[in-house]
CSV table of N, CA and C in Angstrom, one decimal:
chain,number,residue,atom,x,y,z
A,1,MET,N,-5.4,-12.9,-14.9
A,1,MET,CA,-5.6,-12.5,-13.5
A,1,MET,C,-6.6,-11.4,-13.4
A,2,THR,N,-7.1,-10.9,-14.5
A,2,THR,CA,-8.1,-9.8,-14.4
A,2,THR,C,-9.4,-10.3,-13.8
A,3,ASN,N,-9.6,-11.6,-13.8
A,3,ASN,CA,-10.8,-12.2,-13.2
A,3,ASN,C,-10.7,-12.4,-11.7
A,4,VAL,N,-9.6,-12.1,-11.1
A,4,VAL,CA,-9.4,-12.2,-9.7
A,4,VAL,C,-9.5,-10.8,-9.1
A,5,ALA,N,-10.5,-10.7,-8.2
A,5,ALA,CA,-10.6,-9.4,-7.5
A,5,ALA,C,-9.6,-9.3,-6.4
A,6,SER,N,-9.0,-8.1,-6.3
A,6,SER,CA,-7.9,-7.8,-5.4
A,6,SER,C,-8.2,-6.6,-4.6
A,7,PRO,N,-7.8,-6.5,-3.3
A,7,PRO,CA,-7.9,-5.3,-2.6
A,7,PRO,C,-6.8,-4.3,-3.1
A,8,VAL,N,-7.1,-3.0,-2.9
A,8,VAL,CA,-6.2,-2.0,-3.4
A,8,VAL,C,-5.6,-1.2,-2.2
A,9,ALA,N,-4.3,-1.0,-2.2
A,9,ALA,CA,-3.6,-0.2,-1.2
A,9,ALA,C,-2.6,0.7,-1.8
A,10,VAL,N,-2.2,1.7,-1.1
A,10,VAL,CA,-1.0,2.5,-1.5
A,10,VAL,C,0.1,2.3,-0.4
A,11,VAL,N,1.2,1.8,-0.9
A,11,VAL,CA,2.4,1.6,-0.1
A,11,VAL,C,3.1,2.9,-0.1
A,12,THR,N,3.5,3.3,1.1
A,12,THR,CA,4.2,4.6,1.3
A,12,THR,C,5.5,4.4,2.1
A,13,THR,N,6.4,5.4,1.8
A,13,THR,CA,7.6,5.4,2.6
A,13,THR,C,8.2,6.8,2.5
A,14,MET,N,9.2,7.1,3.3
A,14,MET,CA,9.8,8.4,3.3
A,14,MET,C,11.3,8.3,2.9
A,15,ASP,N,11.7,9.2,2.1
A,15,ASP,CA,13.1,9.4,1.7
A,15,ASP,C,13.6,10.7,2.2
A,16,GLY,N,14.1,10.7,3.4
A,16,GLY,CA,14.4,12.0,4.1
A,16,GLY,C,13.1,12.6,4.5
A,17,ARG,N,12.8,13.8,3.9
A,17,ARG,CA,11.6,14.5,4.1
A,17,ARG,C,10.5,14.4,3.0
A,18,ARG,N,10.9,13.6,2.0
A,18,ARG,CA,10.0,13.4,0.8
A,18,ARG,C,9.2,12.1,0.9
A,19,PRO,N,7.9,12.2,0.8
A,19,PRO,CA,7.1,11.0,0.8
A,19,PRO,C,7.0,10.4,-0.6
A,20,TYR,N,7.0,9.1,-0.6
A,20,TYR,CA,6.8,8.3,-1.9
A,20,TYR,C,5.6,7.3,-1.6
A,21,GLY,N,5.0,7.0,-2.7
A,21,GLY,CA,3.9,6.1,-2.7
A,21,GLY,C,3.6,5.4,-4.0
A,22,THR,N,3.0,4.2,-4.0
A,22,THR,CA,2.6,3.5,-5.2
A,22,THR,C,1.4,2.6,-4.9
A,23,THR,N,0.5,2.5,-5.8
A,23,THR,CA,-0.6,1.7,-5.7
A,23,THR,C,-0.3,0.2,-5.9
A,24,VAL,N,-0.8,-0.7,-5.1
A,24,VAL,CA,-0.5,-2.1,-5.2
A,24,VAL,C,-1.8,-2.9,-5.0
A,25,SER,N,-1.9,-4.0,-5.7
A,25,SER,CA,-3.0,-4.9,-5.4
A,25,SER,C,-2.4,-6.3,-5.0
A,26,ALA,N,-1.1,-6.4,-5.0
A,26,ALA,CA,-0.4,-7.6,-4.5
A,26,ALA,C,0.1,-7.4,-3.1
A,27,PHE,N,-0.9,-7.6,-2.2
A,27,PHE,CA,-0.5,-7.6,-0.8
A,27,PHE,C,-1.5,-8.5,0.0
A,28,ALA,N,-1.1,-9.0,1.1
A,28,ALA,CA,-1.9,-9.9,1.9
A,28,ALA,C,-1.5,-10.0,3.3
A,29,SER,N,-2.4,-10.4,4.2
A,29,SER,CA,-2.1,-10.8,5.5
A,29,SER,C,-1.3,-12.1,5.4
A,30,LEU,N,-0.3,-12.2,6.3
A,30,LEU,CA,0.6,-13.3,6.2
A,30,LEU,C,0.6,-14.2,7.5
A,31,SER,N,0.6,-13.5,8.6
A,31,SER,CA,0.7,-14.2,9.9
A,31,SER,C,0.0,-13.4,11.0
A,32,LEU,N,-0.6,-14.2,12.0
A,32,LEU,CA,-1.2,-13.5,13.1
A,32,LEU,C,-0.2,-13.4,14.3
A,33,ALA,N,0.7,-14.4,14.4
A,33,ALA,CA,1.7,-14.4,15.5
A,33,ALA,C,3.1,-14.7,15.0
A,34,PRO,N,3.9,-13.7,14.8
A,34,PRO,CA,3.6,-12.3,14.9
A,34,PRO,C,2.8,-11.7,13.8
A,35,PRO,N,2.1,-10.6,14.0
A,35,PRO,CA,1.3,-10.0,12.9
A,35,PRO,C,2.2,-9.6,11.7
A,36,MET,N,2.0,-10.2,10.5
A,36,MET,CA,2.8,-9.9,9.4
A,36,MET,C,2.0,-9.7,8.1
A,37,VAL,N,2.5,-9.0,7.2
A,37,VAL,CA,1.9,-8.7,5.9
A,37,VAL,C,3.0,-9.0,4.8
A,38,LEU,N,2.5,-9.2,3.6
A,38,LEU,CA,3.4,-9.3,2.5
A,38,LEU,C,3.0,-8.3,1.4
A,39,VAL,N,3.9,-7.7,0.7
A,39,VAL,CA,3.7,-6.8,-0.4
A,39,VAL,C,4.6,-7.1,-1.5
A,40,SER,N,4.2,-7.0,-2.7
A,40,SER,CA,5.0,-7.2,-3.9
A,40,SER,C,5.3,-5.9,-4.6
A,41,LEU,N,6.5,-5.6,-4.9
A,41,LEU,CA,6.9,-4.4,-5.6
A,41,LEU,C,7.8,-4.7,-6.8
A,42,ASP,N,7.6,-4.0,-7.9
A,42,ASP,CA,8.4,-4.1,-9.1
A,42,ASP,C,9.9,-3.9,-8.8
A,43,ASP,N,10.8,-4.7,-9.3
A,43,ASP,CA,12.2,-4.6,-9.0
A,43,ASP,C,12.8,-3.3,-9.5
A,44,ARG,N,12.2,-2.7,-10.5
A,44,ARG,CA,12.7,-1.4,-11.0
A,44,ARG,C,12.2,-0.2,-10.2
A,45,SER,N,11.3,-0.4,-9.2
A,45,SER,CA,10.7,0.6,-8.5
A,45,SER,C,11.7,1.4,-7.6
A,46,HIS,N,11.7,2.7,-7.8
A,46,HIS,CA,12.5,3.6,-6.9
A,46,HIS,C,12.1,3.4,-5.5
A,47,GLN,N,10.8,3.2,-5.3
A,47,GLN,CA,10.3,3.1,-3.9
A,47,GLN,C,10.9,1.8,-3.3
A,48,LEU,N,11.0,0.7,-4.0
A,48,LEU,CA,11.6,-0.5,-3.5
A,48,LEU,C,13.0,-0.2,-3.0
A,49,ALA,N,13.8,0.6,-3.7
A,49,ALA,CA,15.2,1.0,-3.3
A,49,ALA,C,15.1,1.7,-2.0
A,50,ILE,N,14.2,2.6,-1.9
A,50,ILE,CA,14.1,3.4,-0.6
A,50,ILE,C,13.7,2.5,0.5
A,51,ILE,N,12.8,1.6,0.3
A,51,ILE,CA,12.4,0.7,1.4
A,51,ILE,C,13.5,-0.3,1.8
A,52,ARG,N,14.3,-0.7,0.8
A,52,ARG,CA,15.5,-1.5,1.1
A,52,ARG,C,16.4,-0.7,2.0
A,53,ARG,N,16.5,0.6,1.8
A,53,ARG,CA,17.4,1.4,2.6
A,53,ARG,C,16.9,1.6,4.0
A,54,THR,N,15.6,1.9,4.1
A,54,THR,CA,14.9,2.3,5.4
A,54,THR,C,14.4,1.1,6.2
A,55,GLY,N,14.0,0.0,5.4
A,55,GLY,CA,13.5,-1.2,6.1
A,55,GLY,C,12.1,-1.0,6.6
A,56,ARG,N,11.3,0.0,6.1
A,56,ARG,CA,10.0,0.3,6.6
A,56,ARG,C,9.1,0.7,5.5
A,57,PHE,N,7.8,0.5,5.7
A,57,PHE,CA,6.8,1.0,4.8
A,57,PHE,C,5.4,1.1,5.5
A,58,GLY,N,4.6,2.0,4.9
A,58,GLY,CA,3.2,2.1,5.4
A,58,GLY,C,2.3,1.4,4.3
A,59,LEU,N,1.2,0.9,4.8
A,59,LEU,CA,0.2,0.2,3.9
A,59,LEU,C,-1.1,0.9,4.2
A,60,ASN,N,-1.6,1.7,3.2
A,60,ASN,CA,-2.9,2.4,3.3
A,60,ASN,C,-3.9,1.6,2.5
A,61,ILE,N,-4.7,0.8,3.2
A,61,ILE,CA,-5.7,0.0,2.5
A,61,ILE,C,-6.9,0.9,2.2
A,62,LEU,N,-7.1,1.1,0.9
A,62,LEU,CA,-8.0,2.2,0.4
A,62,LEU,C,-9.5,1.8,0.6
A,63,SER,N,-10.3,2.8,0.8
A,63,SER,CA,-11.8,2.7,0.9
A,63,SER,C,-12.4,2.9,-0.5
A,64,THR,N,-13.6,2.5,-0.7
A,64,THR,CA,-14.3,2.6,-2.0
A,64,THR,C,-14.2,4.0,-2.6
A,65,HIS,N,-14.3,5.1,-1.8
A,65,HIS,CA,-14.4,6.4,-2.3
A,65,HIS,C,-13.0,6.9,-2.7
A,66,GLN,N,-11.9,6.1,-2.6
A,66,GLN,CA,-10.6,6.5,-2.9
A,66,GLN,C,-10.0,6.0,-4.3
A,67,ALA,N,-10.9,5.7,-5.2
A,67,ALA,CA,-10.5,5.2,-6.5
A,67,ALA,C,-9.6,6.2,-7.3
A,68,ALA,N,-9.9,7.5,-7.2
A,68,ALA,CA,-9.1,8.5,-7.8
A,68,ALA,C,-7.7,8.6,-7.2
A,69,LEU,N,-7.6,8.4,-5.9
A,69,LEU,CA,-6.3,8.3,-5.3
A,69,LEU,C,-5.5,7.1,-5.7
A,70,ALA,N,-6.2,6.0,-5.9
A,70,ALA,CA,-5.5,4.8,-6.3
A,70,ALA,C,-4.9,5.0,-7.7
A,71,ALA,N,-5.7,5.6,-8.6
A,71,ALA,CA,-5.3,5.9,-10.0
A,71,ALA,C,-4.1,6.9,-10.0
A,72,ALA,N,-4.1,7.9,-9.1
A,72,ALA,CA,-3.0,8.8,-9.1
A,72,ALA,C,-1.7,8.2,-8.6
A,73,PHE,N,-1.8,7.3,-7.7
A,73,PHE,CA,-0.6,6.6,-7.2
A,73,PHE,C,-0.1,5.5,-8.1
A,74,ALA,N,-1.0,5.1,-9.0
A,74,ALA,CA,-0.6,4.0,-10.0
A,74,ALA,C,0.3,4.6,-11.1
A,75,ARG,N,0.3,5.9,-11.3
A,75,ARG,CA,1.1,6.4,-12.4
A,75,ARG,C,2.5,6.5,-12.0
A,76,SER,N,3.4,6.7,-13.0
A,76,SER,CA,4.8,6.9,-12.8
A,76,SER,C,5.1,8.3,-12.4
A,77,GLY,N,6.3,8.5,-11.7
A,77,GLY,CA,6.8,9.8,-11.4
A,77,GLY,C,6.9,10.1,-9.9
A,78,PRO,N,7.8,11.0,-9.6
A,78,PRO,CA,8.1,11.2,-8.1
A,78,PRO,C,7.2,12.2,-7.5
A,79,ASP,N,6.3,12.8,-8.2
A,79,ASP,CA,5.4,13.9,-7.7
A,79,ASP,C,4.0,13.4,-7.3
A,80,LYS,N,3.8,12.2,-6.9
A,80,LYS,CA,2.5,11.6,-6.7
A,80,LYS,C,1.8,12.3,-5.5
A,81,PHE,N,2.6,12.8,-4.5
A,81,PHE,CA,2.1,13.4,-3.3
A,81,PHE,C,1.7,14.9,-3.5
A,82,ASP,N,2.0,15.5,-4.7
A,82,ASP,CA,1.5,16.8,-5.0
A,82,ASP,C,0.0,16.9,-4.9
A,83,ASP,N,-0.5,17.8,-4.1
A,83,ASP,CA,-1.9,18.1,-3.9
A,83,ASP,C,-2.6,16.9,-3.2
A,84,VAL,N,-1.8,16.0,-2.5
A,84,VAL,CA,-2.4,15.0,-1.7
A,84,VAL,C,-2.3,15.2,-0.2
A,85,VAL,N,-3.3,15.2,0.5
A,85,VAL,CA,-3.3,15.4,2.0
A,85,VAL,C,-2.8,14.1,2.6
A,86,TRP,N,-1.8,14.2,3.5
A,86,TRP,CA,-1.3,13.1,4.2
A,86,TRP,C,-0.8,13.6,5.6
A,87,SER,N,-0.5,12.7,6.5
A,87,SER,CA,0.1,13.0,7.8
A,87,SER,C,1.1,11.9,8.1
A,88,PRO,N,2.1,12.3,8.9
A,88,PRO,CA,3.0,11.3,9.4
A,88,PRO,C,2.4,10.4,10.5
A,89,SER,N,2.7,9.1,10.4
A,89,SER,CA,2.3,8.1,11.4
A,89,SER,C,3.4,7.1,11.4
A,90,GLU,N,4.0,6.9,12.6
A,90,GLU,CA,5.1,6.0,12.8
A,90,GLU,C,6.3,6.5,11.8
A,91,GLY,N,6.3,7.8,11.5
A,91,GLY,CA,7.3,8.3,10.6
A,91,GLY,C,7.1,7.9,9.1
A,92,LEU,N,5.9,7.5,8.8
A,92,LEU,CA,5.6,7.1,7.4
A,92,LEU,C,4.3,7.9,6.9
A,93,PRO,N,4.2,8.1,5.6
A,93,PRO,CA,3.0,8.9,5.1
A,93,PRO,C,1.7,8.0,5.2
A,94,ARG,N,0.8,8.6,5.9
A,94,ARG,CA,-0.5,8.0,6.1
A,94,ARG,C,-1.6,8.8,5.4
A,95,LEU,N,-2.4,8.2,4.6
A,95,LEU,CA,-3.5,8.8,3.8
A,95,LEU,C,-4.8,8.8,4.6
A,96,PRO,N,-5.4,10.0,4.7
A,96,PRO,CA,-6.7,10.0,5.5
A,96,PRO,C,-7.8,9.2,4.9
A,97,ASP,N,-8.7,8.8,5.7
A,97,ASP,CA,-10.0,8.1,5.3
A,97,ASP,C,-9.8,6.8,4.6
A,98,SER,N,-8.6,6.2,4.8
A,98,SER,CA,-8.4,4.8,4.3
A,98,SER,C,-9.2,3.8,5.1
A,99,ALA,N,-9.5,2.7,4.6
A,99,ALA,CA,-10.2,1.6,5.3
A,99,ALA,C,-9.3,1.1,6.4
A,100,ALA,N,-8.0,1.0,6.2
A,100,ALA,CA,-7.1,0.6,7.3
A,100,ALA,C,-5.7,1.1,7.0
A,101,TRP,N,-4.9,1.1,8.1
A,101,TRP,CA,-3.5,1.6,8.1
A,101,TRP,C,-2.6,0.6,8.8
A,102,ILE,N,-1.5,0.3,8.1
A,102,ILE,CA,-0.5,-0.6,8.8
A,102,ILE,C,0.9,0.0,8.6
A,103,ALA,N,1.6,0.1,9.6
A,103,ALA,CA,3.0,0.5,9.5
A,103,ALA,C,3.8,-0.8,9.8
A,104,ALA,N,4.8,-1.0,8.9
A,104,ALA,CA,5.5,-2.3,8.9
A,104,ALA,C,7.0,-2.2,8.8
A,105,ASP,N,7.7,-3.1,9.5
A,105,ASP,CA,9.1,-3.2,9.4
A,105,ASP,C,9.4,-4.5,8.6
A,106,VAL,N,10.3,-4.4,7.6
A,106,VAL,CA,10.6,-5.5,6.7
A,106,VAL,C,11.5,-6.5,7.4
A,107,ASP,N,11.1,-7.8,7.4
A,107,ASP,CA,11.9,-8.9,7.9
A,107,ASP,C,12.8,-9.5,6.8
A,108,ASP,N,12.2,-9.6,5.5
A,108,ASP,CA,12.9,-10.3,4.5
A,108,ASP,C,12.4,-9.8,3.1
A,109,TYR,N,13.3,-10.0,2.1
A,109,TYR,CA,13.0,-9.6,0.7
A,109,TYR,C,13.2,-10.9,-0.1
A,110,ILE,N,12.2,-11.3,-0.9
A,110,ILE,CA,12.3,-12.5,-1.7
A,110,ILE,C,12.1,-12.1,-3.1
A,111,GLY,N,13.1,-12.4,-4.0
A,111,GLY,CA,13.0,-12.2,-5.4
A,111,GLY,C,12.0,-13.2,-6.0
A,112,ALA,N,11.1,-12.7,-6.9
A,112,ALA,CA,10.1,-13.5,-7.5
A,112,ALA,C,9.8,-12.9,-8.9
A,113,GLY,N,10.4,-13.5,-9.9
A,113,GLY,CA,10.3,-13.0,-11.3
A,113,GLY,C,10.8,-11.6,-11.4
A,114,ASP,N,10.0,-10.6,-11.9
A,114,ASP,CA,10.5,-9.2,-12.0
A,114,ASP,C,10.0,-8.4,-10.8
A,115,HIS,N,9.6,-9.0,-9.7
A,115,HIS,CA,9.2,-8.4,-8.5
A,115,HIS,C,9.9,-8.9,-7.3
A,116,THR,N,9.8,-8.1,-6.2
A,116,THR,CA,10.4,-8.5,-4.9
A,116,THR,C,9.2,-8.6,-3.9
A,117,ILE,N,9.1,-9.6,-3.2
A,117,ILE,CA,8.1,-9.8,-2.1
A,117,ILE,C,8.7,-9.3,-0.8
A,118,LEU,N,8.1,-8.4,-0.1
A,118,LEU,CA,8.5,-7.9,1.2
A,118,LEU,C,7.7,-8.6,2.2
A,119,LEU,N,8.4,-9.3,3.1
A,119,LEU,CA,7.7,-9.9,4.3
A,119,LEU,C,8.0,-9.0,5.5
A,120,ALA,N,6.9,-8.5,6.1
A,120,ALA,CA,7.1,-7.5,7.1
A,120,ALA,C,6.2,-7.7,8.3
A,121,GLN,N,6.7,-7.3,9.5
A,121,GLN,CA,6.0,-7.3,10.7
A,121,GLN,C,5.2,-6.0,10.9
A,122,ALA,N,3.9,-6.1,11.2
A,122,ALA,CA,3.1,-4.9,11.4
A,122,ALA,C,3.4,-4.4,12.8
A,123,VAL,N,3.8,-3.2,12.9
A,123,VAL,CA,4.1,-2.5,14.2
A,123,VAL,C,2.9,-1.7,14.7
A,124,THR,N,2.1,-1.3,13.7
A,124,THR,CA,0.8,-0.6,14.0
A,124,THR,C,-0.2,-1.0,13.0
A,125,ALA,N,-1.4,-1.3,13.5
A,125,ALA,CA,-2.5,-1.6,12.6
A,125,ALA,C,-3.8,-1.0,13.1
A,126,GLU,N,-4.5,-0.2,12.3
A,126,GLU,CA,-5.7,0.4,12.7
A,126,GLU,C,-6.7,0.3,11.5
A,127,SER,N,-8.0,0.1,11.9
A,127,SER,CA,-9.0,0.2,10.8
A,127,SER,C,-9.8,1.4,11.0
A,128,ALA,N,-10.5,1.8,10.0
A,128,ALA,CA,-11.4,3.0,10.0
A,128,ALA,C,-12.5,2.7,10.9
A,129,GLU,N,-13.0,3.8,11.5
A,129,GLU,CA,-14.2,3.7,12.3
A,129,GLU,C,-15.4,3.5,11.4
A,130,GLY,N,-16.4,2.8,11.9
A,130,GLY,CA,-17.6,2.6,11.1
A,130,GLY,C,-17.4,1.4,10.1
A,131,ASN,N,-18.2,1.4,9.1
A,131,ASN,CA,-18.2,0.3,8.2
A,131,ASN,C,-17.6,0.8,6.8
A,132,SER,N,-16.3,0.9,6.7
A,132,SER,CA,-15.7,1.4,5.5
A,132,SER,C,-15.5,0.2,4.5
A,133,SER,N,-16.2,0.3,3.3
A,133,SER,CA,-16.0,-0.7,2.3
A,133,SER,C,-14.7,-0.6,1.6
A,134,PRO,N,-13.9,-1.7,1.4
A,134,PRO,CA,-12.6,-1.6,0.8
A,134,PRO,C,-12.7,-1.4,-0.7
A,135,LEU,N,-11.7,-0.8,-1.3
A,135,LEU,CA,-11.6,-0.6,-2.7
A,135,LEU,C,-11.1,-1.9,-3.3
A,136,THR,N,-11.6,-2.4,-4.4
A,136,THR,CA,-11.1,-3.6,-5.0
A,136,THR,C,-10.8,-3.3,-6.5
A,137,TYR,N,-10.0,-4.1,-7.1
A,137,TYR,CA,-9.6,-4.0,-8.5
A,137,TYR,C,-10.0,-5.3,-9.2
A,138,HIS,N,-10.9,-5.3,-10.2
A,138,HIS,CA,-11.4,-6.5,-10.9
A,138,HIS,C,-11.7,-6.1,-12.3
A,139,GLN,N,-11.2,-6.9,-13.2
A,139,GLN,CA,-11.4,-6.7,-14.7
A,139,GLN,C,-11.1,-5.3,-15.1
A,140,ARG,N,-9.9,-4.9,-14.7
A,140,ARG,CA,-9.3,-3.6,-15.0
A,140,ARG,C,-10.1,-2.3,-14.6
A,141,SER,N,-10.9,-2.5,-13.5
A,141,SER,CA,-11.6,-1.3,-13.0
A,141,SER,C,-11.7,-1.4,-11.5
A,142,PHE,N,-11.9,-0.3,-10.8
A,142,PHE,CA,-12.1,-0.2,-9.4
A,142,PHE,C,-13.5,-0.5,-9.0
A,143,GLY,N,-13.8,-1.0,-7.9
A,143,GLY,CA,-15.1,-1.3,-7.4
A,143,GLY,C,-15.0,-1.6,-5.9
A,144,THR,N,-16.0,-2.4,-5.4
A,144,THR,CA,-16.0,-2.8,-4.0
A,144,THR,C,-16.7,-4.2,-3.9
A,145,HIS,N,-16.6,-4.7,-2.7
A,145,HIS,CA,-17.2,-6.0,-2.4
A,145,HIS,C,-18.7,-5.7,-1.9
A,146,THR,N,-19.6,-6.5,-2.4
A,146,THR,CA,-21.0,-6.3,-2.0
A,146,THR,C,-21.4,-7.7,-1.4
A,147,PRO,N,-21.7,-7.7,-0.1
A,147,PRO,CA,-22.1,-8.9,0.6
A,147,PRO,C,-23.4,-9.5,-0.1
A,148,LEU,N,-23.4,-10.8,-0.1
A,148,LEU,CA,-24.6,-11.5,-0.6
A,148,LEU,C,-25.7,-11.6,0.5
A,149,ALA,N,-26.9,-11.5,0.2
A,149,ALA,CA,-28.0,-11.6,1.1
A,149,ALA,C,-28.0,-13.1,1.7
A,150,PRO,N,-28.2,-13.2,3.0
A,150,PRO,CA,-28.2,-14.6,3.6
A,150,PRO,C,-29.3,-15.5,3.1
């Protein structure tokens, strides 16, 4: 799968007053009517347990300049938000300067191997102003999409 380029996002949620987040590359648009997304999280994830309890998550689709942020949220531990600027949006942690933001309510959880797929309705969706290139993950490194000349 290292030969497949994937977009990179940070899934966020709140546990009371404490923000949680994790980097994912397994997410996608699912439906336009209603607007839905899917996200895959490891079954052992503490964040998955929180989302099961709250039924909500934020999806911060990262921009090219946010590779360090993606790496920080990819590591283990509950302190990923230490020294990270964020703001509440729809009651969920939103990271500034992301290429796009989605707040979602989970409709269903589907077990798949050692992961759970979350099928969720987007209640808010916003893209960054201007032309923000998305961060991608390909062959174990971060990069971005470069359009081909016509």
